[in-house]
Amino acid sequence: MHLHTRAFSLHVVFINLLAAITLATHFRGGTISWRPVGGNEVEFFFKMGWTYGLGPGCTESKIGQFVDDPLLNGGSTQNAWKCLQGCTGQPEIQPAHYFCMAASSQEGWEQGQNTFNYTFDQPGLFVVGFEGNAWMRLDNGKGDGDWNVTTTVDLRDRSDIGQPNSSPVSSSQTLYYMQYDCHQELDIPVIDPDGDEVRCYWATGDECKAVCNALPGAHLDSKTCRITFDTTKASNYIPGGFYAVALTIKDYPRTEITLDGSVKKTPTDSLSSVPVQFLIQTPEFNVSCDAKPRFVAPTPAEGSEVLILAGDKLTVHIVADNGNDTSNVTTIDVMGPVRMHQSSLTALPNVQNTFQKTLTWQTTLTDLGEHIVCTRASNERGKSADQRCFTIKIVPDHCRSQPCKNGATCQSITGVLNCQCAPGYTGKHCEIDIDECDPDPCQNGGTCQDHVNAYSCLCVPGFTDKNCST
Ligand SMILES: *[C@@H]1O[C@H](CO)[C@@H](O)[C@H](O)[C@H]1NC(C)=O
Ligand SMILES: *[C@@H]1O[C@H](CO)[C@@H](O)[C@H](O)[C@H]1NC(C)=O
Ligand SMILES: *[C@@H]1O[C@H](CO)[C@@H](O)[C@H](O)[C@H]1NC(C)=O
Ligand SMILES: *[C@@H]1O[C@H](CO)[C@@H](O)[C@H](O)[C@H]1NC(C)=O
Ligand SMILES: *[C@@H]1O[C@H](CO)[C@@H](O)[C@H](O)[C@H]1NC(C)=O
């Protein structure tokens, strides 16, 4: 009996301790973006990272699965995306559960992503955000406090495209390892579906809460979204330290436009903003800054675009070797569209110290558009290759309905229909038989007859040859 009670109280203590840890240090950054899907309906896409075991429940064995561990919510309504401004009250619009994308029990993190639809009752403006009070504790007195990850949504029609804006989309990792005592450059991948000008800024105030200015001595190039810093003692970094980056990314029209035919927006007025918050750890390694794994062909090049026709199956090989470090590659993490499948890591049979993961995606018409994929390769030592991000662009296959007539060759690879007509035909779809009798080639009163890519002349008596000219 005595023993029983003891065990029970121990259990209670354990639960309380866990709750306390949850509240102190679990959030590790996130991002959200959106696009209109018709009416006042919006599709949101988000990604976030948590301390391992204190998030929605992503583990190494659950990659690709939906996880919704109730521990994240603790039964409360706290961990949800809400409409913070522009709605009646502050309604929750989606729980923060997600598809598990990558996790490391050893390194203590998990990350995932999800999409969800929400229909507003008017075109906006709105602020949609995820608020909480347990950003992970960082090593420069930052973190260990409130988080706020917010985006502005405006569904008024743009005069240039005749539909609402789409926000910029970023795909950073939620955790980067950047060696202590090295010069570092980090490019934040961003695309804008409308082709707007995109700028990156350090987040301020309510946009970043406990993690404003949390990367010491860093410079941000607004135009290229490149962050430059030195992970040195002189710049206030420590070996193995944790730091955070909080950015706000905005899109600007390239020419003056109006919203709903009345509200003017010039190229200096932003159309929307999205948050990007993530962690950087600065481990110390007993090797040179240059000794790290690297991506090799046929991995798509940094910043490149992989085109595929909707309906086709995409296959991409991500291949990394040891670079000039001596340690083998042991992990390749891929953050990309949820429907893209990733194989497990395998060693290439015929090439020494070279490892690969294969991505496959049976695309459909609903996948149309651009999707960023970012991948990270790291070795046994824990050193990572330079980040590799590329875009998969899924374009409509205009040839599928066989629009090109009369034996034409159909091409759709850039998403634009191109019918290459057989001789004698013209028109967008080669539907027009070229009239070889116009202008009339027959002379001396001959009658012209049109054929495919040919004509003949019926000559009046006394004249002969093809054009009745003699
Ligand atoms: C959101 O709506 C669009 C258009 O109806 C649909 O194609 C898409 O699958 C929806 N997304 C989700 C996550 O339900
Ligand atoms: C988060 O940011 C939004 C937009 O700036 C603001 O309305 C909201 O009050 C902020 N939340 C907190 C908890 O500060
Ligand atoms: C670091 O490297 C040096 C020489 O390359 C070696 O002598 C030393 O033992 C290494 N230290 C550790 C902790 O691996
Ligand atoms: C490592 O490789 C990079 C290029 O991949 C090269 O610039 C650098 O000099 C190499 N460093 C060492 C220590 O070999
Ligand atoms: C590194 O990988 C190769 C396969 O390419 C394997 O033969 C070798 O044993 C690995 N080295 C270590 C230290 O695991």
PDB file of N, CA and C in Angstrom, residues 155-230:
ATOM      1  N   LEU A 155      -7.438  39.797 -49.317  1.00  0.00           N
ATOM      2  CA  LEU A 155      -8.073  39.064 -50.415  1.00  0.00           C
ATOM      3  C   LEU A 155      -8.740  39.983 -51.436  1.00  0.00           C
ATOM      4  N   ARG A 156      -8.385  41.269 -51.402  1.00  0.00           N
ATOM      5  CA  ARG A 156      -8.948  42.178 -52.403  1.00  0.00           C
ATOM      6  C   ARG A 156      -8.253  41.918 -53.746  1.00  0.00           C
ATOM      7  N   ASP A 157      -9.034  41.977 -54.830  1.00  0.00           N
ATOM      8  CA  ASP A 157      -8.497  41.668 -56.158  1.00  0.00           C
ATOM      9  C   ASP A 157      -7.433  42.675 -56.584  1.00  0.00           C
ATOM     10  N   ARG A 158      -6.332  42.183 -57.121  1.00  0.00           N
ATOM     11  CA  ARG A 158      -5.284  43.029 -57.685  1.00  0.00           C
ATOM     12  C   ARG A 158      -5.662  43.395 -59.113  1.00  0.00           C
ATOM     13  N   SER A 159      -5.451  44.656 -59.485  1.00  0.00           N
ATOM     14  CA  SER A 159      -5.826  45.075 -60.840  1.00  0.00           C
ATOM     15  C   SER A 159      -4.963  44.395 -61.901  1.00  0.00           C
ATOM     16  N   ASP A 160      -3.704  44.049 -61.554  1.00  0.00           N
ATOM     17  CA  ASP A 160      -2.824  43.488 -62.591  1.00  0.00           C
ATOM     18  C   ASP A 160      -3.119  42.025 -62.916  1.00  0.00           C
ATOM     19  N   ILE A 161      -3.593  41.253 -61.934  1.00  0.00           N
ATOM     20  CA  ILE A 161      -3.810  39.828 -62.208  1.00  0.00           C
ATOM     21  C   ILE A 161      -5.287  39.439 -62.100  1.00  0.00           C
ATOM     22  N   GLY A 162      -6.130  40.403 -61.710  1.00  0.00           N
ATOM     23  CA  GLY A 162      -7.567  40.147 -61.656  1.00  0.00           C
ATOM     24  C   GLY A 162      -7.974  39.148 -60.590  1.00  0.00           C
ATOM     25  N   GLN A 163      -7.109  38.933 -59.614  1.00  0.00           N
ATOM     26  CA  GLN A 163      -7.445  38.050 -58.493  1.00  0.00           C
ATOM     27  C   GLN A 163      -6.621  38.481 -57.284  1.00  0.00           C
ATOM     28  N   PRO A 164      -6.884  37.923 -56.090  1.00  0.00           N
ATOM     29  CA  PRO A 164      -6.131  38.376 -54.922  1.00  0.00           C
ATOM     30  C   PRO A 164      -4.651  37.983 -54.991  1.00  0.00           C
ATOM     31  N   ASN A 165      -3.874  38.676 -54.191  1.00  0.00           N
ATOM     32  CA  ASN A 165      -2.446  38.396 -54.048  1.00  0.00           C
ATOM     33  C   ASN A 165      -2.228  37.007 -53.427  1.00  0.00           C
ATOM     34  N   SER A 166      -1.042  36.430 -53.684  1.00  0.00           N
ATOM     35  CA  SER A 166      -0.561  35.285 -52.904  1.00  0.00           C
ATOM     36  C   SER A 166       0.661  35.766 -52.131  1.00  0.00           C
ATOM     37  N   SER A 167       0.868  35.267 -50.940  1.00  0.00           N
ATOM     38  CA  SER A 167       2.010  35.720 -50.134  1.00  0.00           C
ATOM     39  C   SER A 167       3.304  35.117 -50.666  1.00  0.00           C
ATOM     40  N   PRO A 168       4.455  35.710 -50.307  1.00  0.00           N
ATOM     41  CA  PRO A 168       5.725  35.012 -50.596  1.00  0.00           C
ATOM     42  C   PRO A 168       5.772  33.698 -49.809  1.00  0.00           C
ATOM     43  N   VAL A 169       6.582  32.767 -50.271  1.00  0.00           N
ATOM     44  CA  VAL A 169       6.721  31.483 -49.598  1.00  0.00           C
ATOM     45  C   VAL A 169       8.200  31.258 -49.319  1.00  0.00           C
ATOM     46  N   SER A 170       8.525  30.944 -48.078  1.00  0.00           N
ATOM     47  CA  SER A 170       9.923  30.657 -47.751  1.00  0.00           C
ATOM     48  C   SER A 170      10.035  29.222 -47.288  1.00  0.00           C
ATOM     49  N   SER A 171      11.189  28.659 -47.475  1.00  0.00           N
ATOM     50  CA  SER A 171      11.390  27.299 -47.009  1.00  0.00           C
ATOM     51  C   SER A 171      12.748  27.190 -46.353  1.00  0.00           C
ATOM     52  N   SER A 172      12.885  27.787 -45.192  1.00  0.00           N
ATOM     53  CA  SER A 172      14.148  27.603 -44.480  1.00  0.00           C
ATOM     54  C   SER A 172      14.009  26.340 -43.640  1.00  0.00           C
ATOM     55  N   GLN A 173      15.110  25.800 -43.199  1.00  0.00           N
ATOM     56  CA  GLN A 173      15.066  24.723 -42.216  1.00  0.00           C
ATOM     57  C   GLN A 173      14.598  25.344 -40.910  1.00  0.00           C
ATOM     58  N   THR A 174      14.212  24.545 -39.925  1.00  0.00           N
ATOM     59  CA  THR A 174      13.938  25.167 -38.631  1.00  0.00           C
ATOM     60  C   THR A 174      15.171  25.099 -37.727  1.00  0.00           C
ATOM     61  N   LEU A 175      16.214  24.372 -38.153  1.00  0.00           N
ATOM     62  CA  LEU A 175      17.456  24.342 -37.374  1.00  0.00           C
ATOM     63  C   LEU A 175      18.641  24.231 -38.316  1.00  0.00           C
ATOM     64  N   TYR A 176      19.599  25.127 -38.156  1.00  0.00           N
ATOM     65  CA  TYR A 176      20.836  25.064 -38.934  1.00  0.00           C
ATOM     66  C   TYR A 176      22.000  24.852 -37.969  1.00  0.00           C
ATOM     67  N   TYR A 177      22.915  23.958 -38.338  1.00  0.00           N
ATOM     68  CA  TYR A 177      24.163  23.830 -37.588  1.00  0.00           C
ATOM     69  C   TYR A 177      25.219  24.627 -38.320  1.00  0.00           C
ATOM     70  N   MET A 178      25.820  25.606 -37.664  1.00  0.00           N
ATOM     71  CA  MET A 178      26.816  26.428 -38.323  1.00  0.00           C
ATOM     72  C   MET A 178      28.025  26.465 -37.408  1.00  0.00           C
ATOM     73  N   GLN A 179      29.108  25.920 -37.907  1.00  0.00           N
ATOM     74  CA  GLN A 179      30.290  25.663 -37.089  1.00  0.00           C
ATOM     75  C   GLN A 179      30.766  26.906 -36.350  1.00  0.00           C
ATOM     76  N   TYR A 180      31.133  26.696 -35.081  1.00  0.00           N
ATOM     77  CA  TYR A 180      31.695  27.778 -34.263  1.00  0.00           C
ATOM     78  C   TYR A 180      33.033  28.240 -34.841  1.00  0.00           C
ATOM     79  N   ASP A 181      33.282  29.544 -34.773  1.00  0.00           N
ATOM     80  CA  ASP A 181      34.550  30.126 -35.193  1.00  0.00           C
ATOM     81  C   ASP A 181      34.760  30.073 -36.717  1.00  0.00           C
ATOM     82  N   CYS A 182      33.695  30.299 -37.454  1.00  0.00           N
ATOM     83  CA  CYS A 182      33.792  30.332 -38.917  1.00  0.00           C
ATOM     84  C   CYS A 182      32.999  31.529 -39.452  1.00  0.00           C
ATOM     85  N   HIS A 183      33.369  31.959 -40.648  1.00  0.00           N
ATOM     86  CA  HIS A 183      32.563  32.953 -41.356  1.00  0.00           C
ATOM     87  C   HIS A 183      31.382  32.222 -41.995  1.00  0.00           C
ATOM     88  N   GLN A 184      30.177  32.755 -41.853  1.00  0.00           N
ATOM     89  CA  GLN A 184      28.988  32.037 -42.323  1.00  0.00           C
ATOM     90  C   GLN A 184      28.143  32.895 -43.255  1.00  0.00           C
ATOM     91  N   GLU A 185      27.619  32.259 -44.285  1.00  0.00           N
ATOM     92  CA  GLU A 185      26.634  32.906 -45.155  1.00  0.00           C
ATOM     93  C   GLU A 185      25.446  31.971 -45.274  1.00  0.00           C
ATOM     94  N   LEU A 186      24.267  32.526 -45.081  1.00  0.00           N
ATOM     95  CA  LEU A 186      23.066  31.691 -45.128  1.00  0.00           C
ATOM     96  C   LEU A 186      22.039  32.369 -46.027  1.00  0.00           C
ATOM     97  N   ASP A 187      21.625  31.673 -47.086  1.00  0.00           N
ATOM     98  CA  ASP A 187      20.605  32.214 -47.990  1.00  0.00           C
ATOM     99  C   ASP A 187      19.238  31.682 -47.593  1.00  0.00           C
ATOM    100  N   ILE A 188      18.301  32.583 -47.404  1.00  0.00           N
ATOM    101  CA  ILE A 188      16.943  32.162 -47.068  1.00  0.00           C
ATOM    102  C   ILE A 188      16.166  32.031 -48.376  1.00  0.00           C
ATOM    103  N   PRO A 189      15.744  30.826 -48.729  1.00  0.00           N
ATOM    104  CA  PRO A 189      15.037  30.646 -50.003  1.00  0.00           C
ATOM    105  C   PRO A 189      13.624  31.217 -49.933  1.00  0.00           C
ATOM    106  N   VAL A 190      13.302  32.077 -50.894  1.00  0.00           N
ATOM    107  CA  VAL A 190      11.967  32.684 -50.937  1.00  0.00           C
ATOM    108  C   VAL A 190      11.492  32.702 -52.382  1.00  0.00           C
ATOM    109  N   ILE A 191      10.236  32.356 -52.624  1.00  0.00           N
ATOM    110  CA  ILE A 191       9.662  32.569 -53.948  1.00  0.00           C
ATOM    111  C   ILE A 191       8.361  33.348 -53.792  1.00  0.00           C
ATOM    112  N   ASP A 192       7.969  34.048 -54.845  1.00  0.00           N
ATOM    113  CA  ASP A 192       6.680  34.725 -54.830  1.00  0.00           C
ATOM    114  C   ASP A 192       5.870  34.247 -56.033  1.00  0.00           C
ATOM    115  N   PRO A 193       4.727  33.614 -55.792  1.00  0.00           N
ATOM    116  CA  PRO A 193       3.949  33.022 -56.882  1.00  0.00           C
ATOM    117  C   PRO A 193       3.474  34.055 -57.905  1.00  0.00           C
ATOM    118  N   ASP A 194       3.336  35.341 -57.497  1.00  0.00           N
ATOM    119  CA  ASP A 194       2.871  36.363 -58.433  1.00  0.00           C
ATOM    120  C   ASP A 194       4.021  37.054 -59.144  1.00  0.00           C
ATOM    121  N   GLY A 195       5.256  36.661 -58.849  1.00  0.00           N
ATOM    122  CA  GLY A 195       6.410  37.317 -59.459  1.00  0.00           C
ATOM    123  C   GLY A 195       6.678  38.705 -58.900  1.00  0.00           C
ATOM    124  N   ASP A 196       6.193  38.992 -57.691  1.00  0.00           N
ATOM    125  CA  ASP A 196       6.440  40.299 -57.076  1.00  0.00           C
ATOM    126  C   ASP A 196       7.882  40.412 -56.603  1.00  0.00           C
ATOM    127  N   GLU A 197       8.273  41.657 -56.322  1.00  0.00           N
ATOM    128  CA  GLU A 197       9.573  41.919 -55.708  1.00  0.00           C
ATOM    129  C   GLU A 197       9.484  41.478 -54.240  1.00  0.00           C
ATOM    130  N   VAL A 198      10.489  40.727 -53.772  1.00  0.00           N
ATOM    131  CA  VAL A 198      10.444  40.239 -52.393  1.00  0.00           C
ATOM    132  C   VAL A 198      11.593  40.828 -51.601  1.00  0.00           C
ATOM    133  N   ARG A 199      11.316  41.279 -50.387  1.00  0.00           N
ATOM    134  CA  ARG A 199      12.358  41.823 -49.508  1.00  0.00           C
ATOM    135  C   ARG A 199      12.284  41.137 -48.138  1.00  0.00           C
ATOM    136  N   CYS A 200      13.473  40.948 -47.544  1.00  0.00           N
ATOM    137  CA  CYS A 200      13.550  40.336 -46.209  1.00  0.00           C
ATOM    138  C   CYS A 200      14.000  41.381 -45.194  1.00  0.00           C
ATOM    139  N   TYR A 201      13.388  41.383 -44.044  1.00  0.00           N
ATOM    140  CA  TYR A 201      13.749  42.320 -42.966  1.00  0.00           C
ATOM    141  C   TYR A 201      13.897  41.551 -41.662  1.00  0.00           C
ATOM    142  N   TRP A 202      14.706  42.089 -40.745  1.00  0.00           N
ATOM    143  CA  TRP A 202      14.689  41.554 -39.387  1.00  0.00           C
ATOM    144  C   TRP A 202      13.318  41.869 -38.804  1.00  0.00           C
ATOM    145  N   ALA A 203      12.687  40.908 -38.177  1.00  0.00           N
ATOM    146  CA  ALA A 203      11.399  41.154 -37.521  1.00  0.00           C
ATOM    147  C   ALA A 203      11.615  42.093 -36.330  1.00  0.00           C
ATOM    148  N   THR A 204      10.575  42.830 -35.971  1.00  0.00           N
ATOM    149  CA  THR A 204      10.672  43.742 -34.822  1.00  0.00           C
ATOM    150  C   THR A 204       9.420  43.600 -33.955  1.00  0.00           C
ATOM    151  N   GLY A 205       9.560  43.960 -32.677  1.00  0.00           N
ATOM    152  CA  GLY A 205       8.414  44.079 -31.767  1.00  0.00           C
ATOM    153  C   GLY A 205       7.546  42.839 -31.685  1.00  0.00           C
ATOM    154  N   ASP A 206       6.238  43.018 -31.910  1.00  0.00           N
ATOM    155  CA  ASP A 206       5.275  41.918 -31.815  1.00  0.00           C
ATOM    156  C   ASP A 206       5.539  40.809 -32.827  1.00  0.00           C
ATOM    157  N   GLU A 207       6.286  41.129 -33.891  1.00  0.00           N
ATOM    158  CA  GLU A 207       6.550  40.106 -34.910  1.00  0.00           C
ATOM    159  C   GLU A 207       7.477  39.021 -34.392  1.00  0.00           C
ATOM    160  N   CYS A 208       8.302  39.350 -33.396  1.00  0.00           N
ATOM    161  CA  CYS A 208       9.310  38.374 -32.969  1.00  0.00           C
ATOM    162  C   CYS A 208       9.349  38.147 -31.459  1.00  0.00           C
ATOM    163  N   LYS A 209       8.718  39.040 -30.685  1.00  0.00           N
ATOM    164  CA  LYS A 209       8.606  38.832 -29.235  1.00  0.00           C
ATOM    165  C   LYS A 209       9.955  38.488 -28.586  1.00  0.00           C
ATOM    166  N   ALA A 210      10.118  37.231 -28.087  1.00  0.00           N
ATOM    167  CA  ALA A 210      11.316  36.879 -27.321  1.00  0.00           C
ATOM    168  C   ALA A 210      12.558  36.668 -28.179  1.00  0.00           C
ATOM    169  N   VAL A 211      12.412  36.659 -29.506  1.00  0.00           N
ATOM    170  CA  VAL A 211      13.583  36.359 -30.334  1.00  0.00           C
ATOM    171  C   VAL A 211      13.906  37.492 -31.323  1.00  0.00           C
ATOM    172  N   CYS A 212      13.597  38.736 -30.951  1.00  0.00           N
ATOM    173  CA  CYS A 212      14.020  39.872 -31.778  1.00  0.00           C
ATOM    174  C   CYS A 212      15.532  40.036 -31.619  1.00  0.00           C
ATOM    175  N   ASN A 213      16.227  40.363 -32.667  1.00  0.00           N
ATOM    176  CA  ASN A 213      17.683  40.595 -32.615  1.00  0.00           C
ATOM    177  C   ASN A 213      18.427  39.488 -31.893  1.00  0.00           C
ATOM    178  N   ALA A 214      18.135  38.245 -32.229  1.00  0.00           N
ATOM    179  CA  ALA A 214      18.712  37.139 -31.459  1.00  0.00           C
ATOM    180  C   ALA A 214      19.884  36.452 -32.162  1.00  0.00           C
ATOM    181  N   LEU A 215      20.373  37.046 -33.275  1.00  0.00           N
ATOM    182  CA  LEU A 215      21.568  36.497 -33.931  1.00  0.00           C
ATOM    183  C   LEU A 215      22.649  37.579 -33.894  1.00  0.00           C
ATOM    184  N   PRO A 216      23.632  37.418 -32.995  1.00  0.00           N
ATOM    185  CA  PRO A 216      24.598  38.499 -32.756  1.00  0.00           C
ATOM    186  C   PRO A 216      25.408  38.876 -34.002  1.00  0.00           C
ATOM    187  N   GLY A 217      25.610  40.174 -34.193  1.00  0.00           N
ATOM    188  CA  GLY A 217      26.527  40.679 -35.212  1.00  0.00           C
ATOM    189  C   GLY A 217      26.200  40.278 -36.623  1.00  0.00           C
ATOM    190  N   ALA A 218      24.935  39.994 -36.929  1.00  0.00           N
ATOM    191  CA  ALA A 218      24.601  39.496 -38.262  1.00  0.00           C
ATOM    192  C   ALA A 218      24.166  40.629 -39.178  1.00  0.00           C
ATOM    193  N   HIS A 219      24.472  40.467 -40.477  1.00  0.00           N
ATOM    194  CA  HIS A 219      24.042  41.427 -41.498  1.00  0.00           C
ATOM    195  C   HIS A 219      23.040  40.734 -42.418  1.00  0.00           C
ATOM    196  N   LEU A 220      21.960  41.435 -42.731  1.00  0.00           N
ATOM    197  CA  LEU A 220      20.946  40.866 -43.633  1.00  0.00           C
ATOM    198  C   LEU A 220      20.877  41.709 -44.895  1.00  0.00           C
ATOM    199  N   ASP A 221      21.056  41.083 -46.052  1.00  0.00           N
ATOM    200  CA  ASP A 221      20.851  41.777 -47.315  1.00  0.00           C
ATOM    201  C   ASP A 221      19.370  41.624 -47.685  1.00  0.00           C
ATOM    202  N   SER A 222      18.670  42.743 -47.627  1.00  0.00           N
ATOM    203  CA  SER A 222      17.223  42.746 -47.817  1.00  0.00           C
ATOM    204  C   SER A 222      16.798  42.163 -49.168  1.00  0.00           C
ATOM    205  N   LYS A 223      17.584  42.474 -50.216  1.00  0.00           N
ATOM    206  CA  LYS A 223      17.206  42.075 -51.574  1.00  0.00           C
ATOM    207  C   LYS A 223      17.440  40.600 -51.846  1.00  0.00           C
ATOM    208  N   THR A 224      18.599  40.090 -51.387  1.00  0.00           N
ATOM    209  CA  THR A 224      18.926  38.698 -51.693  1.00  0.00           C
ATOM    210  C   THR A 224      18.526  37.749 -50.568  1.00  0.00           C
ATOM    211  N   CYS A 225      18.148  38.300 -49.428  1.00  0.00           N
ATOM    212  CA  CYS A 225      17.796  37.480 -48.268  1.00  0.00           C
ATOM    213  C   CYS A 225      18.979  36.646 -47.785  1.00  0.00           C
ATOM    214  N   ARG A 226      20.183  37.208 -47.883  1.00  0.00           N
ATOM    215  CA  ARG A 226      21.369  36.499 -47.401  1.00  0.00           C
ATOM    216  C   ARG A 226      21.796  37.070 -46.041  1.00  0.00           C
ATOM    217  N   ILE A 227      22.028  36.169 -45.094  1.00  0.00           N
ATOM    218  CA  ILE A 227      22.489  36.569 -43.764  1.00  0.00           C
ATOM    219  C   ILE A 227      23.971  36.221 -43.653  1.00  0.00           C
ATOM    220  N   THR A 228      24.775  37.194 -43.221  1.00  0.00           N
ATOM    221  CA  THR A 228      26.213  36.998 -43.100  1.00  0.00           C
ATOM    222  C   THR A 228      26.622  37.254 -41.649  1.00  0.00           C
ATOM    223  N   PHE A 229      27.406  36.355 -41.081  1.00  0.00           N
ATOM    224  CA  PHE A 229      27.857  36.556 -39.699  1.00  0.00           C
ATOM    225  C   PHE A 229      29.080  35.700 -39.412  1.00  0.00           C
ATOM    226  N   ASP A 230      29.780  36.040 -38.323  1.00  0.00           N
ATOM    227  CA  ASP A 230      30.961  35.284 -37.901  1.00  0.00           C
ATOM    228  C   ASP A 230      30.668  34.662 -36.552  1.00  0.00           C
TER     229      ASP A 230
END
